[in-house]
Every structure is written in C-alpha cells, then in structure tokens.
Short mmCIF file of C-alpha atoms in Angstrom, two decimals:
data_model
loop_
_atom_site.label_atom_id
_atom_site.label_comp_id
_atom_site.label_asym_id
_atom_site.label_seq_id
_atom_site.Cartn_x
_atom_site.Cartn_y
_atom_site.Cartn_z
CA UNK K 1 214.52 10.00 24.98
CA UNK K 2 218.29 10.64 25.23
CA UNK K 3 220.65 9.96 22.33
CA UNK K 4 222.66 6.87 23.19
CA UNK K 5 226.38 7.63 23.37
CA UNK K 6 226.04 11.43 23.33
CA UNK K 7 227.41 13.22 26.44
CA UNK K 8 224.87 15.67 27.94
CA UNK K 9 227.34 18.52 27.41
CA UNK K 10 227.07 18.03 23.62
CA UNK K 11 223.29 18.32 23.34
CA UNK K 12 222.18 21.02 20.86
CA UNK K 13 221.56 24.52 22.18
CA UNK K 14 220.96 26.56 19.02
CA UNK K 15 218.75 27.46 17.28
CA UNK K 16 216.32 27.55 20.18
CA UNK K 17 213.36 26.24 18.19
CA UNK K 18 215.20 23.06 17.13
CA UNK K 19 214.65 19.84 19.08
CA UNK K 20 216.63 16.99 17.52
CA UNK K 21 214.73 14.35 19.49
CA UNK K 22 211.57 15.38 17.61
CA UNK K 23 213.36 15.06 14.26
CA UNK K 24 214.80 11.57 14.72
CA UNK K 25 212.41 8.64 14.33
CA UNK K 26 211.56 7.10 17.76
CA UNK K 27 212.77 3.63 16.72
CA UNK K 28 216.17 5.13 15.86
CA UNK K 29 216.42 7.03 19.15
CA UNK K 30 215.74 3.81 21.04
CA UNK K 31 218.17 1.80 18.90
CA UNK K 32 221.01 0.03 20.67
CA UNK K 33 223.71 -0.03 17.98
CA UNK K 34 225.52 -3.18 17.04
CA UNK K 35 228.75 -3.40 19.01
CA UNK K 36 231.54 -4.69 16.82
CA UNK K 37 234.78 -6.27 17.95
CA UNK K 38 236.93 -3.25 17.11
CA UNK K 39 234.79 -0.97 19.33
CA UNK K 40 236.65 -2.37 22.32
CA UNK K 41 240.16 -3.46 21.31
CA UNK K 42 242.22 -3.16 18.14
CA UNK K 43 245.66 -4.40 19.24
CA UNK K 44 247.06 -7.64 20.60
CA UNK K 45 246.31 -11.24 19.65
CA UNK K 46 242.92 -10.61 18.09
CA UNK K 47 240.75 -13.70 18.42
CA UNK K 48 237.46 -11.90 19.04
CA UNK K 49 235.95 -11.21 15.59
CA UNK K 50 236.02 -14.61 13.87
CA UNK K 51 238.44 -13.27 11.26
CA UNK K 52 240.72 -15.58 9.29
CA UNK K 53 243.87 -15.60 11.43
CA UNK K 54 245.87 -17.13 8.58
CA UNK K 55 245.58 -14.03 6.41
CA UNK K 56 244.27 -13.37 2.91
CA UNK K 57 244.81 -15.80 0.05
CA UNK K 58 245.86 -13.48 -2.80
CA UNK K 59 249.27 -14.56 -4.20
CA UNK K 60 252.02 -11.96 -3.73
CA UNK K 61 254.39 -10.72 -6.43
CA UNK K 62 257.05 -13.06 -5.00
CA UNK K 63 254.80 -16.07 -5.59
CA UNK K 64 255.60 -18.50 -8.40
CA UNK K 65 251.90 -18.68 -9.23
CA UNK K 66 250.82 -17.41 -12.64
CA UNK K 67 248.03 -15.56 -10.77
CA UNK K 68 250.49 -13.49 -8.72
CA UNK K 69 249.45 -9.85 -8.44
CA UNK K 70 251.43 -6.90 -9.73
CA UNK K 71 254.14 -5.57 -7.43
CA UNK K 72 252.26 -2.25 -7.18
CA UNK K 73 249.53 -3.98 -5.15
CA UNK K 74 251.89 -5.23 -2.45
CA UNK K 75 251.28 -2.20 -0.22
CA UNK K 76 247.53 -2.79 -0.29
CA UNK K 77 247.96 -6.50 0.42
CA UNK K 78 250.03 -5.64 3.50
CA UNK K 79 247.17 -3.71 5.14
CA UNK K 80 245.96 -6.58 7.36
CA UNK K 81 243.10 -7.25 4.97
CA UNK K 82 242.05 -10.27 7.01
CA UNK K 83 241.09 -7.90 9.85
CA UNK K 84 237.91 -5.84 10.00
CA UNK K 85 238.57 -2.10 9.52
CA UNK K 86 238.17 0.59 12.14
CA UNK K 87 234.51 1.44 12.85
CA UNK K 88 235.41 5.12 13.41
CA UNK K 89 238.53 6.11 11.37
CA UNK K 90 239.27 8.99 13.72
CA UNK K 91 242.61 9.92 12.05
CA UNK K 92 240.75 10.67 8.81
CA UNK K 93 238.09 12.63 10.66
CA UNK K 94 240.76 14.64 12.48
CA UNK K 95 242.32 15.74 9.18
CA UNK K 96 238.92 16.67 7.75
CA UNK K 97 238.06 18.64 10.89
CA UNK K 98 241.33 20.57 10.59
CA UNK K 99 240.79 21.19 6.87
CA UNK K 100 237.26 22.54 7.37
CA UNK K 101 237.94 24.44 10.59
CA UNK K 102 235.86 22.28 12.93
CA UNK K 103 236.47 21.64 16.65
CA UNK K 104 237.02 17.88 16.44
CA UNK K 105 236.17 14.43 15.11
CA UNK K 106 232.76 14.47 16.81
CA UNK K 107 231.53 16.75 13.99
CA UNK K 108 232.45 14.27 11.20
CA UNK K 109 230.77 11.16 9.79
CA UNK K 110 232.16 9.03 6.97
CA UNK K 111 230.01 7.18 4.47
CA UNK K 112 230.36 5.06 1.36
CA UNK K 113 230.07 8.10 -0.86
CA UNK K 114 227.62 10.92 -0.12
CA UNK K 115 224.85 8.62 -1.36
CA UNK K 116 225.09 6.46 1.76
CA UNK K 117 224.77 9.56 3.94
CA UNK K 118 221.74 10.80 1.97
CA UNK K 119 220.04 7.43 2.40
CA UNK K 120 220.96 7.22 6.07
CA UNK K 121 219.60 10.70 6.81
CA UNK K 122 216.26 9.70 5.33
CA UNK K 123 216.19 6.45 7.29
CA UNK K 124 216.86 8.11 10.65
CA UNK K 125 214.73 11.23 10.21
CA UNK K 126 211.79 10.52 7.90
CA UNK K 127 209.04 8.02 8.69
CA UNK K 128 208.20 5.86 5.63
CA UNK K 129 204.77 6.48 4.17
CA UNK K 130 204.11 9.39 6.54
CA UNK K 131 206.76 12.11 6.25
CA UNK K 132 208.56 13.95 3.45
CA UNK K 133 211.64 15.70 2.22
CA UNK K 134 211.84 18.95 0.23
CA UNK K 135 214.04 19.41 -2.83
CA UNK K 136 214.71 22.33 -5.16
CA UNK K 137 214.87 21.02 -8.75
CA UNK K 138 216.76 20.94 -10.98
CA UNK K 139 218.92 19.08 -8.50
CA UNK K 140 220.84 15.88 -7.81
CA UNK K 141 218.74 12.86 -8.79
CA UNK K 142 219.67 10.63 -5.86
CA UNK K 143 217.49 12.61 -3.43
CA UNK K 144 214.38 11.42 -5.27
CA UNK K 145 215.76 7.89 -5.75
CA UNK K 146 216.53 7.49 -2.03
CA UNK K 147 213.15 8.94 -1.15
CA UNK K 148 211.37 6.37 -3.31
CA UNK K 149 213.47 3.52 -1.92
CA UNK K 150 212.59 4.62 1.63
CA UNK K 151 208.89 5.25 0.81
CA UNK K 152 209.31 8.94 1.59
CA UNK K 153 207.32 11.73 -0.06
CA UNK K 154 209.01 14.56 -1.98
CA UNK K 155 207.86 18.18 -2.01
CA UNK K 156 209.44 20.15 -4.86
CA UNK K 157 210.05 23.89 -4.88
CA UNK K 158 211.79 24.64 -8.21
CA UNK K 159 214.73 26.99 -8.34
CA UNK K 160 214.05 30.38 -9.87
CA UNK K 161 215.82 31.18 -13.14
CA UNK K 162 216.77 34.82 -13.53
CA UNK K 163 218.89 36.65 -16.08
CA UNK K 164 221.84 37.56 -13.90
CA UNK K 165 225.33 37.03 -15.21
CA UNK K 166 227.67 34.28 -14.11
CA UNK K 167 231.34 33.70 -14.81
CA UNK K 168 232.31 34.58 -18.36
CA UNK K 169 229.28 36.81 -18.94
CA UNK K 170 226.83 33.91 -19.19
CA UNK K 171 223.20 34.47 -18.31
CA UNK K 172 220.71 32.31 -16.44
CA UNK K 173 221.28 32.22 -12.71
CA UNK K 174 219.29 29.80 -10.57
CA UNK K 175 218.37 30.80 -7.02
CA UNK K 176 216.39 29.32 -4.15
CA UNK K 177 212.87 30.68 -3.73
CA UNK K 178 213.20 30.99 0.04
CA UNK K 179 209.71 32.37 0.61
CA UNK K 180 208.20 29.47 -1.32
CA UNK K 181 210.31 26.96 0.63
CA UNK K 182 209.05 28.46 3.89
CA UNK K 183 205.49 28.47 2.57
CA UNK K 184 205.76 24.79 1.65
CA UNK K 185 207.03 23.98 5.15
CA UNK K 186 204.14 25.89 6.73
CA UNK K 187 201.68 24.03 4.52
CA UNK K 188 203.17 20.59 5.25
CA UNK K 189 204.56 19.98 8.75
CA UNK K 190 205.56 16.44 7.72
CA UNK K 191 208.64 17.80 5.89
CA UNK K 192 211.67 16.68 7.92
CA UNK K 193 214.62 17.33 5.59
CA UNK K 194 215.34 20.13 3.11
CA UNK K 195 218.01 19.30 0.50
CA UNK K 196 220.04 22.10 -1.07
CA UNK K 197 222.67 21.18 -3.65
CA UNK K 198 225.37 23.89 -3.58
CA UNK K 199 227.03 24.26 -6.03
CA UNK K 200 224.07 22.66 -7.73
CA UNK K 201 224.11 19.63 -9.97
CA UNK K 202 223.21 20.18 -12.80
CA UNK K 203 223.11 23.98 -12.49
CA UNK K 204 226.58 24.62 -11.02
CA UNK K 205 225.07 27.43 -8.93
CA UNK K 206 226.25 28.28 -5.42
CA UNK K 207 223.56 29.00 -2.83
CA UNK K 208 224.46 32.06 -0.70
CA UNK K 209 225.16 31.35 2.95
CA UNK K 210 222.65 34.07 3.82
CA UNK K 211 219.87 31.96 2.25
CA UNK K 212 220.95 28.86 4.15
CA UNK K 213 221.21 30.79 7.40
CA UNK K 214 217.72 32.26 6.90
CA UNK K 215 216.17 28.79 6.62
CA UNK K 216 218.14 27.56 9.64
CA UNK K 217 216.61 30.44 11.63
CA UNK K 218 213.09 29.75 10.35
CA UNK K 219 211.29 28.92 13.60
CA UNK K 220 208.46 27.01 11.93
CA UNK K 221 210.81 24.31 10.62
CA UNK K 222 211.91 21.80 13.22
CA UNK K 223 213.79 19.70 10.72
CA UNK K 224 217.28 19.54 9.25
CA UNK K 225 218.71 21.52 6.35
CA UNK K 226 221.04 19.33 4.28
CA UNK K 227 223.54 21.20 2.08
CA UNK K 228 225.21 18.94 -0.46
CA UNK K 229 228.64 20.44 -1.24
CA UNK K 230 230.20 17.84 -3.52
CA UNK K 231 231.68 20.60 -5.72
CA UNK K 232 232.43 23.19 -3.03
CA UNK K 233 236.19 23.40 -3.60
CA UNK K 234 235.58 24.72 -7.12
CA UNK K 235 233.52 27.65 -5.76
CA UNK K 236 236.27 29.76 -4.19
CA UNK K 237 237.10 30.81 -0.64
CA UNK K 238 234.56 31.04 2.21
CA UNK K 239 231.80 29.42 0.16
CA UNK K 240 231.15 26.39 2.35
CA UNK K 241 228.28 26.12 4.80
CA UNK K 242 230.51 23.93 7.00
CA UNK K 243 231.45 27.09 8.88
CA UNK K 244 227.84 27.32 10.13
CA UNK K 245 227.80 23.85 11.70
CA UNK K 246 229.48 25.09 14.87
CA UNK K 247 226.55 27.46 15.35
CA UNK K 248 223.52 25.54 14.04
CA UNK K 249 222.47 22.08 15.22
CA UNK K 250 219.87 21.80 12.45
CA UNK K 251 222.42 21.79 9.61
CA UNK K 252 224.13 18.86 7.89
CA UNK K 253 226.76 19.55 5.21
CA UNK K 254 227.71 16.78 2.78
CA UNK K 255 231.12 16.68 1.12
CA UNK K 256 233.15 14.05 -0.72
CA UNK K 257 236.60 13.03 -1.89
CA UNK K 258 235.19 12.22 -5.35
CA UNK K 259 235.45 15.63 -7.01
CA UNK K 260 238.18 18.08 -5.96
CA UNK K 261 240.29 15.26 -4.50
CA UNK K 262 239.93 13.17 -7.66
CA UNK K 263 239.09 9.98 -5.74
CA UNK K 264 235.68 8.99 -7.09
CA UNK K 265 236.71 5.31 -7.18
CA UNK K 266 237.29 4.96 -3.43
CA UNK K 267 233.71 6.06 -2.51
CA UNK K 268 234.27 8.22 0.56
CA UNK K 269 231.54 10.67 1.51
CA UNK K 270 231.52 13.05 4.45
CA UNK K 271 228.79 14.45 6.68
CA UNK K 272 229.62 17.51 8.76
CA UNK K 273 227.07 18.24 11.48
CA UNK K 274 226.46 18.87 15.17
CA UNK K 275 227.75 15.97 17.33
CA UNK K 276 224.18 15.00 18.22
CA UNK K 277 223.30 14.16 14.62
CA UNK K 278 226.71 12.58 14.04
CA UNK K 279 226.13 10.28 17.02
CA UNK K 280 222.76 9.23 15.60
CA UNK K 281 224.39 8.41 12.26
CA UNK K 282 227.15 6.45 14.00
CA UNK K 283 224.57 4.49 15.99
CA UNK K 284 222.70 3.55 12.81
CA UNK K 285 225.36 2.85 10.18
CA UNK K 286 226.72 -0.57 9.25
CA UNK K 287 229.54 -1.55 11.65
CA UNK K 288 232.47 -1.45 9.18
CA UNK K 289 231.19 0.73 6.36
CA UNK K 290 234.57 2.17 5.27
CA UNK K 291 237.13 -0.37 4.01
CA UNK K 292 240.78 -0.35 5.03
CA UNK K 293 242.12 0.36 1.49
CA UNK K 294 239.69 3.27 1.17
CA UNK K 295 240.72 4.60 4.57
CA UNK K 296 244.43 4.46 3.77
CA UNK K 297 243.95 6.29 0.49
CA UNK K 298 241.75 8.90 2.15
CA UNK K 299 244.28 9.51 4.91
CA UNK K 300 247.01 10.01 2.30
CA UNK K 301 244.79 12.37 0.30
CA UNK K 302 244.35 14.55 3.39
CA UNK K 303 248.08 14.90 4.07
CA UNK K 304 249.61 18.40 3.71
CA UNK K 305 251.44 17.49 0.50
CA UNK K 306 248.35 15.94 -1.09
CA UNK K 307 246.17 18.90 -0.06
CA UNK K 308 248.59 21.25 -1.79
CA UNK K 309 248.38 19.09 -4.92
CA UNK K 310 244.57 19.06 -4.72
CA UNK K 311 244.43 22.86 -4.53
CA UNK K 312 246.73 23.18 -7.53
CA UNK K 313 244.54 20.86 -9.58
CA UNK K 314 241.40 22.71 -8.52
CA UNK K 315 243.05 25.94 -9.64
CA UNK K 316 243.85 24.33 -13.01
CA UNK K 317 240.25 23.15 -13.36
CA UNK K 318 238.91 26.64 -12.62
CA UNK K 319 241.29 28.11 -15.21
CA UNK K 320 240.19 25.57 -17.81
CA UNK K 321 236.56 26.24 -16.91
CA UNK K 322 237.03 29.84 -18.01
CA UNK K 323 238.67 28.73 -21.24
CA UNK K 324 235.89 26.24 -21.98
CA UNK K 325 233.16 28.79 -21.29
CA UNK K 326 234.88 31.31 -23.54
CA UNK K 327 235.16 28.78 -26.37
CA UNK K 328 231.53 27.65 -26.07
CA UNK K 329 230.28 31.24 -26.04
CA UNK K 330 231.45 31.57 -29.67
CA UNK K 331 229.04 28.86 -30.91
CA UNK K 332 225.96 30.26 -32.67
CA UNK K 333 224.22 26.89 -32.13
CA UNK K 334 224.61 27.08 -28.34
CA UNK K 335 222.90 29.34 -25.86
CA UNK K 336 224.64 31.01 -22.95
CA UNK K 337 225.73 28.67 -20.19
CA UNK K 338 223.18 28.37 -17.40
CA UNK K 339 223.98 28.80 -13.72
CA UNK K 340 226.95 30.60 -12.24
CA UNK K 341 229.51 27.93 -13.11
CA UNK K 342 230.81 27.33 -9.60
CA UNK K 343 231.51 23.60 -10.13
CA UNK K 344 233.83 21.55 -12.34
CA UNK K 345 231.34 21.42 -15.21
CA UNK K 346 229.38 23.75 -17.46
CA UNK K 347 225.85 23.39 -18.82
CA UNK K 348 224.88 24.81 -22.21
CA UNK K 349 221.64 24.60 -24.21
CA UNK K 350 221.69 23.40 -27.81
CA UNK K 351 219.53 25.74 -29.92
CA UNK K 352 217.17 24.99 -32.76
CA UNK K 353 218.83 24.71 -36.17
CA UNK K 354 216.37 27.29 -37.53
CA UNK K 355 218.06 30.11 -35.67
CA UNK K 356 215.02 30.83 -33.48
CA UNK K 357 217.21 30.95 -30.39
CA UNK K 358 215.03 28.38 -28.61
CA UNK K 359 216.57 25.33 -26.87
CA UNK K 360 216.07 22.05 -28.73
CA UNK K 361 216.09 18.91 -26.56
CA UNK K 362 215.70 16.55 -29.54
CA UNK K 363 218.72 18.04 -31.29
CA UNK K 364 220.69 18.10 -28.03
CA UNK K 365 220.10 14.39 -27.52
CA UNK K 366 221.24 13.66 -31.06
CA UNK K 367 224.41 15.71 -30.49
CA UNK K 368 225.07 13.84 -27.23
CA UNK K 369 224.72 10.43 -28.91
CA UNK K 370 226.78 11.40 -31.97
CA UNK K 371 229.62 12.70 -29.81
CA UNK K 372 229.73 9.49 -27.80
CA UNK K 373 229.13 6.92 -30.54
CA UNK K 374 230.90 8.52 -33.49
CA UNK K 375 233.56 10.78 -31.97
CA UNK K 376 234.43 9.03 -28.68
CA UNK K 377 233.61 12.14 -26.63
CA UNK K 378 231.20 11.43 -23.75
CA UNK K 379 229.32 14.30 -22.15
CA UNK K 380 225.88 14.24 -20.43
CA UNK K 381 222.43 15.04 -21.78
CA UNK K 382 220.42 16.96 -19.17
CA UNK K 383 217.51 18.19 -21.30
CA UNK K 384 214.97 16.28 -19.21
CA UNK K 385 215.73 18.34 -16.11
CA UNK K 386 213.43 21.19 -15.11
CA UNK K 387 214.83 24.46 -16.44
CA UNK K 388 217.50 22.66 -18.50
CA UNK K 389 215.67 22.20 -21.79
CA UNK K 390 218.07 21.29 -24.59
CA UNK K 391 221.04 21.26 -22.23
CA UNK K 392 224.29 19.34 -22.34
CA UNK K 393 226.55 19.10 -19.30
CA UNK K 394 230.27 19.09 -20.00
CA UNK K 395 232.79 18.25 -17.30
CA UNK K 396 235.83 20.52 -17.37
CA UNK K 397 238.67 18.40 -18.75
CA UNK K 398 242.36 18.93 -19.28
CA UNK K 399 243.48 21.55 -21.79
CA UNK K 400 243.77 18.89 -24.49
CA UNK K 401 240.40 17.31 -23.64
CA UNK K 402 238.69 20.69 -23.73
CA UNK K 403 240.17 21.49 -27.15
CA UNK K 404 238.95 18.11 -28.41
CA UNK K 405 235.41 18.46 -27.09
CA UNK K 406 235.10 21.95 -28.55
CA UNK K 407 236.36 20.80 -31.97
CA UNK K 408 234.17 17.67 -32.05
CA UNK K 409 231.14 19.60 -30.82
CA UNK K 410 231.60 22.09 -33.66
CA UNK K 411 231.78 19.26 -36.20
CA UNK K 412 228.69 17.47 -34.89
CA UNK K 413 226.59 20.62 -34.63
CA UNK K 414 227.41 21.41 -38.25
CA UNK K 415 225.95 18.04 -39.30
CA UNK K 416 222.84 17.94 -37.08
#
C-alpha cells in the first residue's frame, strides 16, 4: 500500500532489507489525514477555518484595564493569535536541515517536545497488544511510559558497564551490548522499534556511530532504530547520527530545542528521518501541533546570531562540566562519576558512610532530600535505575551554582 503524499521518487532504497510498508501499521498506511484549512491557503481574507475574525481578547499595554498585559508581551499578542498556526512550519525545518546538514525540509518533523514524537512513533509502527519495542536500560523513562500507554510490550537489553575511563578520569562506561540486541531481535520478530538514548539519560554516555550503523545493517531487523539525541550538542563534533539519515531509511534521530538551545519551556522536539517516515508522521499528527508563539521563538533560536550564542553557552557548559567533575572527584563519600559525561549533567554514586566503597541508595536519597528541603539545592535521585545504585544526577550549572552545589553537598554528606 503506497504512502499517501509521498512521491515515488522518495521511496526508501537502502538498506535493501528494509521495507517501510511492513513496519507501519496497516491502519496508518491507509489513513487519509485530516486536511486543515491552512493546508490550502494562508493569505487573503481568511473565512475558511471558523476562527474568530475579531481577534483575541487579551487587553494590550495601551488599554486602561487593570488587567492589561506587560508591554513585553505585545510582540506575542501581535502574532495573529486568532489564526490557526502553520501545519508544516517549513521555515523552521529549513533552518534545522541546514544546521544538521540535511538535503531539505522533507527530512524534518516537528513535535511538541521529543515526547510527542516518541509516542507517535509507537502509534504508527507498533500494534497494541501484539508488538514490542526494545530499550537499553538505564535509559530515558518515557519510552516505557509511552509503551504502557499504547499497550506495547518492552524488551530490555541492559547496557554493559565496564571500567573504561571517561572525561576527568572517571570510571564506569556504559555501552550497548550489540550482540545481545541482535539476539533479542532474532528471538522476537515482533520488535518494531529499538530505542537508543545517546548521550544517554541518565548515563551521559555517547553511543558510537559504528554501533548504530551495525544495527541499521542487521538484515534480520525490519524495524526502525530510534536514536534520541536530546543532549547531542554537548558531545562534541561529528557525534550525531543525523548524518546517517541520508543513507539509511530505517533510522530516526530525535533532537530538541530544550537542552543546548535552552528552550525547554517552548516544547519543540525534532525528528530527523527519511522522507517516507516523515510523511507518515505528518499524515498522523494533530493538524496544528506547534503553536505560533513556539514557532516564532524556534525560528529566532535558529538564526545565525542565536546559533552562535547557543554554541558559546554549550562551550561554557562543557567547561563547567570539567570543573564540576574535578570538584566531585575530591569527595571521599562519592564514587567516580559513571558514564562518559557527554551531556550537560554528571552522575555520581553516594558511598556507604562506613568507608566500604559500596554505593548506598538509602543514604543517597537522604542526601537528595536534605539538599532540596534544607539547603534549597535541587538535584535528582537516580538510585532506582539499573546500574545506578546510590546515584545522584547533577545538572551542570553556572560557575556560581556549581560552587554552591559542591559546598552544600559537602555539608550534607558530613551530617548524613
């Protein structure tokens, strides 16, 4: 069954074993997407979408009303908020395509955060109650949440923890057990999606492109490899799997403006994939999923000046990551940071007070609560994650924030 809206010239050709029509659920392939008013025309006297032609009702800063908004909001209020937004946002996609070295907008999908894309991929690819996804814990928790919401099974192949060194001389590198992933796929043909988080959350570990490429070439898997790259800009040059999308039709790379761009509040996620999969996602999504204010902020964030600012701030975060790791390595009550520290956070185990050198999840949780409730320093307890016993996750802050968290952590550990 052909993919509605996809030109025949854009059908996948590589890898040879991959047939996208066998990956997508039949009801999705046959879906005739909702046609919204802005699919046809977006200029002129617009009386086609049952919008409120009289405009929004929020008082402006010039209004005499005591409810008048601040002057700073005037620009947002002038964005034709009474009109539905674009269903495609091609100008944003064009800037993302240029940033990531992709041929054009047909390789880009925009979602309400990466979470919408994760959920949508499961809905279009995995049959509820029948088929499964594969994850590699410890990993991002929303994969399992979305799977449960969609009545999708989860096969887990834990990451392997070795003793290799990461940045700052810290031990404990996590890596994908590729042979075990392939073995799981052979054993269970119902697996349709494989989720890799790279750099990983909570491990901060980057998955080598060679590992991703090997699974993409694995002829016994006619599914899609999803690489979640929320933290990719903190991992250095040439780390992203987005470069492989032009070659492999069975790859979907997730990115976001939440982390390196510092725009978590606007909820803009990105899927980078072959045009065939992008067309399927476009056919299935809600008609106007990205709001006009979000779109305007995203477009500004992708301007040359803003991109330069983003790179400078990423560089500052990486520098402060080194400082934070160095400071934490001096604590006798903390173990070496786990992972390779390729994201904007670090993860360290709290050790038993006895000096045994063993991680202590009970103590770690007490430290986490004391920092938040007594010292006003909020970090994250991750001790319940596989391979993260006794661990606390600390986001890399500003120089002042890092000094504060180190000082407060020292005080709390001395008491507990």
